[in-house]
């Protein structure tokens, strides 16, 4: 009998032991047996881990119209002749100086003789000329081709001197050369640029794990001020909550731009986090399919609702939307309400958001006047958090003035690009335009807005050809004209909400360029 | 009898091969017939009809369906799943490293589930009319009602955000840092394992209960074996058999659960690769992954079937009858 009870006890102990084993197994997974502190081995002083949202589809920023590649590569891996600093000013980079001829048609760039690519070959005038030629002739994003279309030719004077002649004067061209269009790739690496990098910057590609991260490593013999970090990693998150959790568990040093402003309160402890709030170049636009001009053979018709060609209908839609409430709903009140395609950091910015203030009664009256009652519109936002949230809000508001809205979210970028951008098969859409100074994109009738206004086109072109003062005043007129015409519904400027760990310095408050420029960042 | 067993195994193998063939055709057909023109998606704005035709020819999409299918099947059989339409990388090189992540996740989750479910299921059977029995049954009910992603989020909030013991998400390859690898997999494996354990515990409990009602258990008890010893000898063996069956049946749901968990924990596994490929319209990758997953489930189920025929005496007796 006594052996029996013993066996019973053993059996019970076996069960207990199994349960205990699980507990041990689970706790064994905990490094350091439950010490608080950073679980990330790479979070030492010489590494920087940045949380980001949009992952590049290619390592070549010139290959894709999306800006995700430029965020990582521009200034960090690839350099340009000139660069935009955190104040929005142009500074020397590969070009240590430049001259503009009196007729403003010829730019002479004096390259920094020390500049060299990561394989040690010097950055020569010939290499820069080959890059300009590549943008003009090879298959790159159409937008960049437009920038380079006014380049009439290049002339290699000597190894360090390059002349670029333009077919017409342009204020904006040099500014664009500080961005993706002006990236100088080692011509020896042109063919592999989508999967490998060949730049002259302080960092080079270490590894790219698609769907996860891009790691950059310090270039061994950089020609300028070396990077303060041995390794810089951009980690990509499709879910903003996952990015926040990662920051809260000390896995990240920086959130490059918080996508869920309602989560801001989680980072309110100043001993653990610093919150920077500034502006970006990103306009959140509700694009309207203007449908083009059927009498103009140069404008593709698109398949938009013809009612949208009536300016009164477009103005009514603008007045039917309470933009301040929209910003409160979608971005927790962060972000500047806009009235045209220009953001506060643009030199020609003025507040046009009061031009058509929220007024549903007037909107209803305008719609009746235009004979556009019982309107049904297809709203196809990009399936990105800010756009889908805004779409629901706008659908409800347009319903109030008698417009039925059918919302169809399109996966971004591929589906959105195919449906809206390529085929203009939509009535309304929502997406952010993050390129700097992109007012002039309304001068392209082939663009997905299918907007064509010769008066606007000539204002933009004349402004670009004038002096800087003429440029600013001309662009102001253009942006006012665009706002009067209600060519789109400008919702708000995306705020730049950056979260950093204490001790991280040099992160600019306003995002002035496409680059997340790590060359100014340091860790105490 | 050996011949019967052999024929039976042969039949199972034939069924497996036919299932794989049918699955491959269905997968190819669906990914081929999905709406949308990849050439247009790739070339973007301003592509001329000639350029579109050239792109389709370059991707081999202008050839007859049967030719494309045969080429793909021959490729898959020789380990060549084609190349990504976008990145031009071999699909195999994209799938292989990610399959490893998913395999660790599913394998680890299964291990955790079994290690939890066996003792708790046994306990629930032995103490079925006492509070531990009720507690386990209630816990498994609750566990089955909790979606895997929710379990994952709760674990992240507790162990990553609040306690900061473990990373909230991400992945480090084993070869780079084994400790970091384990730390990054711990929470996802537990999240997946807990939810599966809730399902398994009920099967373990009922198979132990079956044993309690069997003659051989009563015989064992009557010749002086303790309850524990009798259960250990007969119950565990029985439970193991039923567990193997259930795991085979549950494998598909385990893989689906892993896909969700990969999303929550930002793990670069097959599930997240598939979601990215679907979103990016790179259907040749989708095709490869779905084939790998379906083949895995079919092959493992087939193997379990065969194993069952070999190890379970009752099935062999049934053969003879």
Tab-separated table of C-alpha atoms in Angstrom, chain A residues 4 7-8 11 22 26 29 31 34 36-37 39-41 139 142 207 210-211 235-238 242 245-246 248-251 272 411 414 417-418 421-422, chain B residues 37 40-41 43-45 98 115-116 119 156 160-161 163-170 176-177 180 183-184 186 190 224 226-228 263-264 266 276 279:
chain	number	residue	atom	x	y	z
A	4	UNK	CA	1.125	2.618	-4.169
A	7	UNK	CA	3.734	5.848	-7.068
A	8	UNK	CA	0.728	8.146	-6.928
A	11	UNK	CA	2.849	10.519	-11.005
A	22	UNK	CA	7.354	24.822	-19.363
A	26	UNK	CA	9.604	30.146	-21.119
A	29	UNK	CA	13.904	32.634	-23.478
A	31	UNK	CA	17.913	37.064	-21.823
A	34	UNK	CA	14.546	39.273	-16.468
A	36	UNK	CA	15.245	45.425	-17.362
A	37	UNK	CA	17.073	47.314	-20.033
A	39	UNK	CA	17.127	43.481	-25.178
A	40	UNK	CA	18.662	44.624	-28.453
A	41	UNK	CA	22.317	43.742	-28.707
A	139	UNK	CA	14.118	54.246	-67.806
A	142	UNK	CA	8.817	60.046	-65.242
A	207	UNK	CA	22.265	44.304	-46.096
A	210	UNK	CA	13.056	42.949	-47.928
A	211	UNK	CA	10.001	43.190	-45.730
A	235	UNK	CA	13.348	49.068	-39.857
A	236	UNK	CA	10.032	49.025	-41.706
A	237	UNK	CA	6.631	48.709	-40.089
A	238	UNK	CA	3.321	48.372	-41.894
A	242	UNK	CA	4.029	47.599	-33.974
A	245	UNK	CA	5.614	48.974	-29.344
A	246	UNK	CA	9.123	48.599	-30.721
A	248	UNK	CA	8.430	51.554	-26.154
A	249	UNK	CA	10.436	48.354	-25.667
A	250	UNK	CA	13.688	50.236	-26.431
A	251	UNK	CA	14.338	48.555	-29.778
A	272	UNK	CA	12.547	58.252	-21.915
A	411	UNK	CA	-3.557	48.929	-51.988
A	414	UNK	CA	0.767	49.031	-56.975
A	417	UNK	CA	-0.775	53.485	-59.120
A	418	UNK	CA	-2.404	51.322	-61.754
A	421	UNK	CA	-2.181	57.289	-61.378
A	422	UNK	CA	-1.993	55.443	-64.699
B	37	UNK	CA	-2.184	43.499	-65.801
B	40	UNK	CA	0.951	47.850	-66.822
B	41	UNK	CA	1.562	47.830	-63.090
B	43	UNK	CA	5.710	49.989	-66.580
B	44	UNK	CA	3.548	52.647	-64.998
B	45	UNK	CA	2.406	55.823	-66.642
B	98	UNK	CA	11.644	33.046	-44.805
B	115	UNK	CA	4.212	20.662	-23.611
B	116	UNK	CA	1.319	22.639	-22.139
B	119	UNK	CA	-0.016	17.596	-18.575
B	156	UNK	CA	3.754	42.456	-26.299
B	160	UNK	CA	7.908	44.058	-24.153
B	161	UNK	CA	6.264	47.413	-23.422
B	163	UNK	CA	8.417	44.871	-18.361
B	164	UNK	CA	10.831	45.431	-21.273
B	165	UNK	CA	12.200	41.895	-20.922
B	166	UNK	CA	11.815	40.886	-24.535
B	167	UNK	CA	11.790	42.729	-27.877
B	168	UNK	CA	8.323	43.670	-29.084
B	169	UNK	CA	8.960	42.555	-32.635
B	170	UNK	CA	11.519	42.029	-35.369
B	176	UNK	CA	24.110	36.419	-36.424
B	177	UNK	CA	23.213	36.176	-32.755
B	180	UNK	CA	18.864	37.592	-29.864
B	183	UNK	CA	14.626	36.462	-27.621
B	184	UNK	CA	12.883	37.641	-30.781
B	186	UNK	CA	10.027	33.774	-27.699
B	190	UNK	CA	4.368	31.468	-26.988
B	224	UNK	CA	-2.322	-3.306	-8.227
B	226	UNK	CA	-1.617	2.941	-9.262
B	227	UNK	CA	-3.855	5.260	-11.214
B	228	UNK	CA	-0.829	7.315	-12.237
B	263	UNK	CA	2.288	40.289	-38.983
B	264	UNK	CA	1.893	41.208	-35.310
B	266	UNK	CA	6.958	41.873	-37.825
B	276	UNK	CA	3.743	41.742	-49.493
B	279	UNK	CA	-0.004	43.663	-52.305
